Amino acid sequence: MNLSFKPAAAHPPVPARAQACWEEGTPIYRAGEAGGAWRVTAGSVRLDTTAGTGEGGFASLAVAGDIIGTETLLFGAYAFSAAALTHCVLVPWPEGVAAPAGQALLESYAVTQRRAADVVALRGGQAADRVLGLVRLLARESAAGLQLALPRRQDIADITSLRLETVSRVLKSLERLGGLRPVRQPGVHATRSFAVDFAGLAGAAAV
Amino acid sequence: MNLSFKPAAAHPPVPARAQACWEEGTPIYRAGEAGGAWRVTAGSVRLDTTAGTGEGGFASLAVAGDIIGTETLLFGAYAFSAAALTHCVLVPWPEGVAAPAGQALLESYAVTQRRAADVVALRGGQAADRVLGLVRLLARESAAGLQLALPRRQDIADITSLRLETVSRVLKSLERLGGLRPVRQPGVHATRSFAVDFAGLAGAAAV
DNA sequence: CGGCCTCTTGAACATTCTCAAATTCGGTGG
DNA sequence: CCACCGAATTTGAGAATGTTCAAGAGGCCG
């Protein structure tokens, strides 16, 4: 396992805790393993029904703020496998001692259901709309406007139930239409970091 | 609203309670309304993000045993709309007084996540496999073997992200290959009640 | 520089969609 | 019981979208 512990993250002032980072594409945990729940602080995570990292078992998606692995509170083991879609940071959950267990659990439950509905929506309609939907889910505000860290093409394909080639065509087309602009980020593959122009995206969606 | 109250159900000996039945196709509740959670005792329910009954907003599916509307425990109002896919029976949840709230909630959470993964799987792959997947989810044991109460073709189409015509073709093909045999049920449309032959279905899947 | 992985692109092909029409089912009224 | 109506389903043929297979280009890291 290549998880690296850091006392504190770069941008958000997170208190020093048992926080862990994963590089893009690496497994976080596997179905059946013992472990606890996590909150995704940054990045995005895919959940799979099968033990393996990829293939046909895509089940759900978690983005910054989402909580994963709550089934361990019931079973003591993970029901799904998790893998990093992008560089991501996780902290154990529940955090601290303050949160009333029931309330926090209900909140997580509600977010999970909403996210599941998002994922379902990502798998219907035209190819361009699906990819665009994922872009909207993953785009995040920053000082320099909307930043986007995309997963690999194959992961996008698994999420949207498209083929990697189709995803590539759609993204390249969005880029040509001006909705996405490649941005170089140290340590991130050149094809996965973009600045998002929502006006451009809307135009692209209309086409 | 055409909900009819019954003191007790036919087959399962459910204790007399505020149990309610809905006919196929009727709305159960709408997003934004106040209300409580329910356990689906029999039949199947669709959840939609949009307020309306149908169209593009399909979000999730609930079958017998599943719990819906838990978000009301947090928000006091429904986050999704629910409609009956088949004739269905619901009882308020949590039931009784015995169940430890936290534990019961965790169980519902786990089931919901699993079901969401099922739904995601229903929206990927070939048309025949998607419909077959839904058939497997909805088929239920009975004295006379596996019985199946299907939703309307349009609902199946919404769930699987196919078109109603495609669903019709797949089901007719399964029927011709012997995987499904129409069974007349009083009060159920002739095209929606089947006996399932899993061997036949497996054969059909292979074709 | 070279190897490896990921992404892009092209062209033929398959599946599914679309549109349109017939058919069946369930219920109603004569 | 039969004719009729509206809703749901079935079926057909052509068009569109996405897939498949194959090659090549680009990026990352030693």
Short mmCIF file of N, CA and C in Angstrom, two decimals, chain A residues 42-193:
data_model
loop_
_atom_site.label_atom_id
_atom_site.label_comp_id
_atom_site.label_asym_id
_atom_site.label_seq_id
_atom_site.Cartn_x
_atom_site.Cartn_y
_atom_site.Cartn_z
N ALA A 42 -10.74 15.59 -0.01
CA ALA A 42 -10.39 16.17 -1.31
C ALA A 42 -10.25 15.04 -2.31
N GLY A 43 -10.51 15.34 -3.59
CA GLY A 43 -10.40 14.33 -4.62
C GLY A 43 -11.68 13.55 -4.79
N SER A 44 -11.59 12.45 -5.52
CA SER A 44 -12.78 11.64 -5.79
C SER A 44 -12.42 10.17 -5.73
N VAL A 45 -13.43 9.38 -5.37
CA VAL A 45 -13.23 7.95 -5.11
C VAL A 45 -14.31 7.16 -5.83
N ARG A 46 -13.93 6.03 -6.37
CA ARG A 46 -14.93 5.14 -6.95
C ARG A 46 -15.15 3.95 -6.04
N LEU A 47 -16.39 3.49 -5.97
CA LEU A 47 -16.73 2.30 -5.21
C LEU A 47 -17.16 1.21 -6.19
N ASP A 48 -16.67 0.01 -5.96
CA ASP A 48 -16.96 -1.12 -6.84
C ASP A 48 -17.53 -2.28 -6.06
N THR A 49 -18.42 -3.02 -6.70
CA THR A 49 -18.97 -4.20 -6.03
C THR A 49 -17.96 -5.32 -6.01
N THR A 50 -17.19 -5.47 -7.08
CA THR A 50 -16.21 -6.56 -7.15
C THR A 50 -14.96 -6.16 -6.38
N ALA A 51 -14.18 -7.19 -6.03
CA ALA A 51 -12.98 -6.94 -5.25
C ALA A 51 -11.94 -6.18 -6.05
N GLY A 52 -11.86 -6.44 -7.35
CA GLY A 52 -10.84 -5.82 -8.18
C GLY A 52 -11.02 -4.31 -8.27
N THR A 53 -9.99 -3.65 -8.75
CA THR A 53 -10.03 -2.19 -8.84
C THR A 53 -11.05 -1.73 -9.88
N GLY A 54 -11.04 -2.33 -11.03
CA GLY A 54 -11.80 -1.75 -12.12
C GLY A 54 -12.90 -2.62 -12.68
N GLU A 55 -12.87 -2.86 -13.94
CA GLU A 55 -13.81 -3.66 -14.74
C GLU A 55 -15.27 -3.27 -14.59
N GLY A 56 -16.16 -4.23 -14.58
CA GLY A 56 -17.59 -3.93 -14.71
C GLY A 56 -18.30 -3.62 -13.42
N GLY A 57 -17.59 -3.63 -12.31
CA GLY A 57 -18.29 -3.57 -11.04
C GLY A 57 -18.51 -2.19 -10.46
N PHE A 58 -18.45 -1.15 -11.26
CA PHE A 58 -18.63 0.17 -10.70
C PHE A 58 -19.98 0.29 -9.99
N ALA A 59 -19.94 0.83 -8.77
CA ALA A 59 -21.16 0.92 -7.98
C ALA A 59 -21.53 2.35 -7.64
N SER A 60 -20.54 3.14 -7.23
CA SER A 60 -20.86 4.51 -6.87
C SER A 60 -19.62 5.37 -6.84
N LEU A 61 -19.85 6.61 -6.49
CA LEU A 61 -18.85 7.65 -6.61
C LEU A 61 -18.89 8.47 -5.33
N ALA A 62 -17.72 8.91 -4.88
CA ALA A 62 -17.70 9.81 -3.73
C ALA A 62 -16.79 10.99 -4.05
N VAL A 63 -17.25 12.19 -3.77
CA VAL A 63 -16.45 13.38 -4.00
C VAL A 63 -16.19 14.06 -2.65
N ALA A 64 -15.46 15.15 -2.68
CA ALA A 64 -15.09 15.82 -1.45
C ALA A 64 -16.33 16.10 -0.60
N GLY A 65 -16.27 15.73 0.66
CA GLY A 65 -17.39 15.91 1.57
C GLY A 65 -18.17 14.64 1.81
N ASP A 66 -18.12 13.71 0.87
CA ASP A 66 -18.88 12.47 1.02
C ASP A 66 -18.22 11.54 2.03
N ILE A 67 -19.02 10.64 2.56
CA ILE A 67 -18.52 9.66 3.51
C ILE A 67 -18.67 8.28 2.91
N ILE A 68 -17.64 7.46 3.06
CA ILE A 68 -17.66 6.11 2.49
C ILE A 68 -17.36 5.09 3.58
N GLY A 69 -17.81 3.89 3.35
CA GLY A 69 -17.49 2.79 4.25
C GLY A 69 -18.33 2.75 5.51
N THR A 70 -19.49 3.38 5.51
CA THR A 70 -20.33 3.34 6.72
C THR A 70 -20.84 1.95 7.01
N GLU A 71 -20.84 1.09 6.01
CA GLU A 71 -21.32 -0.28 6.26
C GLU A 71 -20.43 -0.99 7.28
N THR A 72 -19.21 -0.51 7.47
CA THR A 72 -18.34 -1.15 8.47
C THR A 72 -18.89 -0.96 9.88
N LEU A 73 -19.69 0.08 10.09
CA LEU A 73 -20.29 0.29 11.40
C LEU A 73 -21.27 -0.83 11.73
N LEU A 74 -21.77 -1.47 10.68
CA LEU A 74 -22.73 -2.55 10.88
C LEU A 74 -22.06 -3.91 10.78
N PHE A 75 -21.27 -4.10 9.71
CA PHE A 75 -20.70 -5.42 9.43
C PHE A 75 -19.29 -5.58 9.99
N GLY A 76 -18.60 -4.47 10.22
CA GLY A 76 -17.20 -4.57 10.61
C GLY A 76 -16.27 -4.74 9.43
N ALA A 77 -16.84 -4.90 8.23
CA ALA A 77 -16.02 -5.06 7.03
C ALA A 77 -16.65 -4.26 5.90
N TYR A 78 -15.84 -3.95 4.90
CA TYR A 78 -16.34 -3.17 3.78
C TYR A 78 -17.21 -4.04 2.87
N ALA A 79 -18.28 -3.46 2.35
CA ALA A 79 -19.15 -4.16 1.41
C ALA A 79 -18.76 -3.85 -0.03
N PHE A 80 -18.05 -2.74 -0.22
CA PHE A 80 -17.59 -2.37 -1.55
C PHE A 80 -16.07 -2.18 -1.51
N SER A 81 -15.49 -2.13 -2.68
CA SER A 81 -14.08 -1.75 -2.77
C SER A 81 -13.99 -0.29 -3.16
N ALA A 82 -12.97 0.37 -2.67
CA ALA A 82 -12.79 1.78 -3.00
C ALA A 82 -11.43 1.98 -3.66
N ALA A 83 -11.39 2.87 -4.63
CA ALA A 83 -10.14 3.21 -5.28
C ALA A 83 -10.13 4.70 -5.60
N ALA A 84 -8.95 5.29 -5.57
CA ALA A 84 -8.83 6.72 -5.84
C ALA A 84 -9.01 7.00 -7.33
N LEU A 85 -9.93 7.88 -7.66
CA LEU A 85 -10.11 8.30 -9.05
C LEU A 85 -9.11 9.40 -9.39
N THR A 86 -8.90 10.26 -8.42
CA THR A 86 -7.89 11.31 -8.53
C THR A 86 -7.12 11.29 -7.22
N HIS A 87 -6.05 12.06 -7.18
CA HIS A 87 -5.34 12.22 -5.93
C HIS A 87 -6.35 12.62 -4.87
N CYS A 88 -6.39 11.91 -3.76
CA CYS A 88 -7.45 12.23 -2.80
C CYS A 88 -6.97 12.10 -1.35
N VAL A 89 -7.69 12.79 -0.49
CA VAL A 89 -7.36 12.83 0.93
C VAL A 89 -8.56 12.35 1.72
N LEU A 90 -8.31 11.45 2.67
CA LEU A 90 -9.39 10.89 3.48
C LEU A 90 -9.07 11.06 4.95
N VAL A 91 -10.11 11.29 5.75
CA VAL A 91 -9.93 11.30 7.21
C VAL A 91 -10.93 10.32 7.81
N PRO A 92 -10.53 9.65 8.88
CA PRO A 92 -11.43 8.69 9.53
C PRO A 92 -12.72 9.38 9.95
N TRP A 93 -13.82 8.61 9.95
CA TRP A 93 -15.13 9.14 10.30
C TRP A 93 -15.81 8.15 11.24
N PRO A 94 -16.55 8.56 12.23
CA PRO A 94 -16.87 9.95 12.56
C PRO A 94 -15.65 10.69 13.09
N GLU A 95 -15.63 11.98 12.80
CA GLU A 95 -14.52 12.82 13.21
C GLU A 95 -14.82 13.39 14.59
N GLY A 96 -13.78 13.58 15.35
CA GLY A 96 -13.94 14.21 16.65
C GLY A 96 -14.95 13.49 17.53
N VAL A 97 -15.47 14.18 18.50
CA VAL A 97 -16.39 13.56 19.44
C VAL A 97 -17.73 14.30 19.46
N ALA A 98 -17.74 15.50 18.86
CA ALA A 98 -18.87 16.39 19.05
C ALA A 98 -20.16 15.86 18.40
N ALA A 99 -20.05 15.37 17.15
CA ALA A 99 -21.25 15.09 16.37
C ALA A 99 -22.14 14.04 17.03
N PRO A 100 -23.42 14.34 17.18
CA PRO A 100 -24.35 13.33 17.67
C PRO A 100 -24.44 12.21 16.64
N ALA A 101 -24.16 10.99 17.05
CA ALA A 101 -24.01 9.87 16.12
C ALA A 101 -25.20 9.75 15.18
N GLY A 102 -26.40 9.76 15.72
CA GLY A 102 -27.59 9.57 14.89
C GLY A 102 -27.73 10.63 13.83
N GLN A 103 -27.56 11.87 14.21
CA GLN A 103 -27.70 12.98 13.28
C GLN A 103 -26.66 12.90 12.16
N ALA A 104 -25.41 12.67 12.55
CA ALA A 104 -24.34 12.59 11.56
C ALA A 104 -24.59 11.44 10.59
N LEU A 105 -25.09 10.34 11.13
CA LEU A 105 -25.36 9.18 10.29
C LEU A 105 -26.47 9.50 9.30
N LEU A 106 -27.50 10.17 9.76
CA LEU A 106 -28.60 10.54 8.87
C LEU A 106 -28.11 11.46 7.75
N GLU A 107 -27.23 12.37 8.12
CA GLU A 107 -26.70 13.27 7.10
C GLU A 107 -25.93 12.51 6.04
N SER A 108 -25.08 11.61 6.50
CA SER A 108 -24.32 10.80 5.56
C SER A 108 -25.24 9.98 4.68
N TYR A 109 -26.26 9.41 5.27
CA TYR A 109 -27.26 8.62 4.56
C TYR A 109 -27.88 9.46 3.45
N ALA A 110 -28.29 10.66 3.81
CA ALA A 110 -28.95 11.53 2.83
C ALA A 110 -28.02 11.88 1.68
N VAL A 111 -26.77 12.21 2.01
CA VAL A 111 -25.81 12.57 0.96
C VAL A 111 -25.56 11.37 0.06
N THR A 112 -25.42 10.20 0.66
CA THR A 112 -25.16 9.00 -0.13
C THR A 112 -26.29 8.73 -1.13
N GLN A 113 -27.52 8.92 -0.67
CA GLN A 113 -28.66 8.69 -1.56
C GLN A 113 -28.67 9.68 -2.71
N ARG A 114 -28.40 10.93 -2.38
CA ARG A 114 -28.34 11.96 -3.41
C ARG A 114 -27.25 11.62 -4.42
N ARG A 115 -26.11 11.22 -3.90
CA ARG A 115 -25.00 10.90 -4.79
C ARG A 115 -25.35 9.71 -5.68
N ALA A 116 -26.03 8.74 -5.11
CA ALA A 116 -26.43 7.57 -5.89
C ALA A 116 -27.36 8.01 -7.02
N ALA A 117 -28.25 8.94 -6.74
CA ALA A 117 -29.14 9.45 -7.79
C ALA A 117 -28.34 10.16 -8.87
N ASP A 118 -27.32 10.89 -8.46
CA ASP A 118 -26.44 11.55 -9.43
C ASP A 118 -25.81 10.51 -10.35
N VAL A 119 -25.31 9.45 -9.76
CA VAL A 119 -24.63 8.42 -10.54
C VAL A 119 -25.60 7.77 -11.51
N VAL A 120 -26.80 7.51 -11.06
CA VAL A 120 -27.81 6.94 -11.95
C VAL A 120 -28.03 7.86 -13.14
N ALA A 121 -28.10 9.15 -12.86
CA ALA A 121 -28.32 10.12 -13.95
C ALA A 121 -27.15 10.13 -14.92
N LEU A 122 -25.95 9.84 -14.41
CA LEU A 122 -24.76 9.84 -15.27
C LEU A 122 -24.76 8.69 -16.26
N ARG A 123 -25.67 7.75 -16.07
CA ARG A 123 -25.68 6.58 -16.93
C ARG A 123 -26.87 6.56 -17.87
N GLY A 124 -27.50 7.70 -18.07
CA GLY A 124 -28.61 7.78 -19.01
C GLY A 124 -28.44 8.97 -19.92
N GLY A 125 -29.04 8.90 -21.09
CA GLY A 125 -28.96 10.02 -22.03
C GLY A 125 -27.77 9.89 -22.96
N GLN A 126 -27.53 10.94 -23.70
CA GLN A 126 -26.47 10.94 -24.72
C GLN A 126 -25.09 10.96 -24.07
N ALA A 127 -24.12 10.47 -24.79
CA ALA A 127 -22.76 10.37 -24.28
C ALA A 127 -22.25 11.71 -23.79
N ALA A 128 -22.46 12.76 -24.58
CA ALA A 128 -21.93 14.07 -24.21
C ALA A 128 -22.54 14.56 -22.90
N ASP A 129 -23.82 14.32 -22.71
CA ASP A 129 -24.47 14.77 -21.48
C ASP A 129 -23.97 14.00 -20.26
N ARG A 130 -23.66 12.73 -20.45
CA ARG A 130 -23.16 11.95 -19.32
C ARG A 130 -21.80 12.47 -18.88
N VAL A 131 -20.92 12.67 -19.83
CA VAL A 131 -19.59 13.14 -19.48
C VAL A 131 -19.69 14.54 -18.87
N LEU A 132 -20.54 15.35 -19.46
CA LEU A 132 -20.76 16.69 -18.93
C LEU A 132 -21.29 16.64 -17.50
N GLY A 133 -22.16 15.72 -17.24
CA GLY A 133 -22.70 15.55 -15.89
C GLY A 133 -21.59 15.23 -14.90
N LEU A 134 -20.68 14.38 -15.31
CA LEU A 134 -19.58 14.03 -14.42
C LEU A 134 -18.66 15.23 -14.21
N VAL A 135 -18.43 15.97 -15.27
CA VAL A 135 -17.62 17.19 -15.15
C VAL A 135 -18.24 18.13 -14.13
N ARG A 136 -19.55 18.27 -14.17
CA ARG A 136 -20.22 19.16 -13.22
C ARG A 136 -20.06 18.66 -11.80
N LEU A 137 -20.11 17.35 -11.63
CA LEU A 137 -19.96 16.78 -10.28
C LEU A 137 -18.56 17.00 -9.73
N LEU A 138 -17.58 16.97 -10.62
CA LEU A 138 -16.19 16.98 -10.16
C LEU A 138 -15.56 18.36 -10.17
N ALA A 139 -16.19 19.30 -10.88
CA ALA A 139 -15.61 20.65 -10.94
C ALA A 139 -15.72 21.32 -9.58
N ARG A 140 -14.69 22.06 -9.23
CA ARG A 140 -14.67 22.71 -7.91
C ARG A 140 -14.19 24.15 -8.02
N GLU A 141 -14.81 25.00 -7.21
CA GLU A 141 -14.42 26.41 -7.17
C GLU A 141 -12.97 26.54 -6.70
N SER A 142 -12.32 27.55 -7.21
CA SER A 142 -10.98 27.89 -6.71
C SER A 142 -10.74 29.36 -7.02
N ALA A 143 -9.61 29.86 -6.56
CA ALA A 143 -9.29 31.26 -6.80
C ALA A 143 -9.27 31.55 -8.30
N ALA A 144 -8.79 30.59 -9.08
CA ALA A 144 -8.64 30.81 -10.52
C ALA A 144 -9.87 30.32 -11.29
N GLY A 145 -11.03 30.32 -10.64
CA GLY A 145 -12.24 29.85 -11.33
C GLY A 145 -12.50 28.38 -11.09
N LEU A 146 -13.27 27.78 -11.95
CA LEU A 146 -13.63 26.38 -11.78
C LEU A 146 -12.50 25.48 -12.23
N GLN A 147 -11.99 24.69 -11.28
CA GLN A 147 -10.92 23.75 -11.59
C GLN A 147 -11.50 22.35 -11.67
N LEU A 148 -10.90 21.55 -12.50
CA LEU A 148 -11.40 20.19 -12.69
C LEU A 148 -10.26 19.20 -12.73
N ALA A 149 -10.32 18.22 -11.83
CA ALA A 149 -9.37 17.11 -11.87
C ALA A 149 -10.15 15.88 -12.31
N LEU A 150 -9.91 15.46 -13.54
CA LEU A 150 -10.65 14.33 -14.08
C LEU A 150 -9.97 13.02 -13.75
N PRO A 151 -10.73 11.97 -13.60
CA PRO A 151 -10.14 10.63 -13.51
C PRO A 151 -9.61 10.22 -14.88
N ARG A 152 -9.05 9.03 -14.95
CA ARG A 152 -8.59 8.52 -16.24
C ARG A 152 -9.79 8.25 -17.14
N ARG A 153 -9.53 8.21 -18.42
CA ARG A 153 -10.61 7.99 -19.38
C ARG A 153 -11.35 6.68 -19.11
N GLN A 154 -10.59 5.66 -18.73
CA GLN A 154 -11.23 4.37 -18.48
C GLN A 154 -12.17 4.45 -17.28
N ASP A 155 -11.77 5.19 -16.25
CA ASP A 155 -12.64 5.33 -15.08
C ASP A 155 -13.89 6.12 -15.44
N ILE A 156 -13.74 7.16 -16.22
CA ILE A 156 -14.91 7.92 -16.68
C ILE A 156 -15.83 7.00 -17.46
N ALA A 157 -15.24 6.14 -18.26
CA ALA A 157 -16.04 5.21 -19.06
C ALA A 157 -16.81 4.26 -18.15
N ASP A 158 -16.15 3.76 -17.10
CA ASP A 158 -16.83 2.85 -16.17
C ASP A 158 -17.99 3.55 -15.48
N ILE A 159 -17.77 4.80 -15.10
CA ILE A 159 -18.80 5.55 -14.38
C ILE A 159 -19.99 5.84 -15.27
N THR A 160 -19.74 6.24 -16.49
CA THR A 160 -20.82 6.65 -17.37
C THR A 160 -21.37 5.50 -18.21
N SER A 161 -20.77 4.34 -18.08
CA SER A 161 -21.16 3.21 -18.91
C SER A 161 -21.00 3.54 -20.40
N LEU A 162 -19.86 4.13 -20.70
CA LEU A 162 -19.50 4.36 -22.10
C LEU A 162 -18.18 3.64 -22.34
N ARG A 163 -17.65 3.76 -23.54
CA ARG A 163 -16.34 3.19 -23.83
C ARG A 163 -15.31 4.29 -23.74
N LEU A 164 -14.13 3.87 -23.38
CA LEU A 164 -13.02 4.81 -23.24
C LEU A 164 -12.83 5.67 -24.49
N GLU A 165 -12.98 5.09 -25.64
CA GLU A 165 -12.82 5.86 -26.88
C GLU A 165 -13.90 6.92 -27.01
N THR A 166 -15.10 6.55 -26.64
CA THR A 166 -16.21 7.52 -26.72
C THR A 166 -15.97 8.68 -25.77
N VAL A 167 -15.52 8.36 -24.56
CA VAL A 167 -15.22 9.40 -23.58
C VAL A 167 -14.14 10.34 -24.12
N SER A 168 -13.12 9.76 -24.69
CA SER A 168 -12.04 10.56 -25.25
C SER A 168 -12.57 11.50 -26.32
N ARG A 169 -13.40 10.99 -27.20
CA ARG A 169 -13.96 11.84 -28.25
C ARG A 169 -14.77 12.97 -27.68
N VAL A 170 -15.60 12.67 -26.69
CA VAL A 170 -16.45 13.71 -26.10
C VAL A 170 -15.59 14.79 -25.44
N LEU A 171 -14.61 14.38 -24.67
CA LEU A 171 -13.79 15.35 -23.95
C LEU A 171 -13.00 16.21 -24.93
N LYS A 172 -12.47 15.58 -25.96
CA LYS A 172 -11.70 16.34 -26.95
C LYS A 172 -12.62 17.35 -27.63
N SER A 173 -13.84 16.94 -27.87
CA SER A 173 -14.81 17.84 -28.50
C SER A 173 -15.16 19.01 -27.58
N LEU A 174 -15.33 18.73 -26.29
CA LEU A 174 -15.59 19.81 -25.33
C LEU A 174 -14.43 20.78 -25.29
N GLU A 175 -13.24 20.22 -25.37
CA GLU A 175 -12.05 21.06 -25.34
C GLU A 175 -12.00 21.95 -26.57
N ARG A 176 -12.30 21.39 -27.71
CA ARG A 176 -12.26 22.16 -28.96
C ARG A 176 -13.33 23.24 -28.97
N LEU A 177 -14.48 22.95 -28.32
CA LEU A 177 -15.56 23.92 -28.28
C LEU A 177 -15.34 24.98 -27.21
N GLY A 178 -14.29 24.83 -26.41
CA GLY A 178 -13.97 25.88 -25.46
C GLY A 178 -14.54 25.69 -24.06
N GLY A 179 -15.22 24.59 -23.82
CA GLY A 179 -15.77 24.35 -22.49
C GLY A 179 -14.71 23.93 -21.50
N LEU A 180 -13.66 23.29 -21.99
CA LEU A 180 -12.57 22.84 -21.13
C LEU A 180 -11.25 23.35 -21.70
N ARG A 181 -10.39 23.80 -20.78
CA ARG A 181 -9.07 24.25 -21.20
C ARG A 181 -8.03 23.52 -20.36
N PRO A 182 -7.12 22.81 -21.00
CA PRO A 182 -6.11 22.05 -20.25
C PRO A 182 -5.26 22.99 -19.42
N VAL A 183 -4.98 22.58 -18.19
CA VAL A 183 -4.15 23.37 -17.28
C VAL A 183 -3.09 22.45 -16.72
N ARG A 184 -1.85 22.88 -16.83
CA ARG A 184 -0.78 22.04 -16.30
C ARG A 184 -0.72 22.16 -14.78
N GLN A 185 -0.68 21.01 -14.15
CA GLN A 185 -0.58 20.93 -12.69
C GLN A 185 0.56 19.98 -12.37
N PRO A 186 1.48 20.40 -11.53
CA PRO A 186 2.59 19.50 -11.20
C PRO A 186 2.07 18.22 -10.56
N GLY A 187 2.56 17.10 -11.05
CA GLY A 187 2.17 15.81 -10.47
C GLY A 187 0.84 15.27 -10.99
N VAL A 188 0.21 15.98 -11.91
CA VAL A 188 -1.04 15.49 -12.48
C VAL A 188 -0.85 15.32 -13.98
N HIS A 189 -1.34 14.24 -14.49
CA HIS A 189 -1.21 13.95 -15.91
C HIS A 189 -1.81 15.09 -16.72
N ALA A 190 -1.15 15.40 -17.83
CA ALA A 190 -1.52 16.58 -18.63
C ALA A 190 -2.95 16.50 -19.15
N THR A 191 -3.47 15.30 -19.34
CA THR A 191 -4.80 15.16 -19.94
C THR A 191 -5.92 15.18 -18.91
N ARG A 192 -5.59 15.49 -17.65
CA ARG A 192 -6.63 15.33 -16.63
C ARG A 192 -6.90 16.57 -15.80
N SER A 193 -6.22 17.63 -16.10
CA SER A 193 -6.45 18.85 -15.33
C SER A 193 -6.95 19.95 -16.26
#
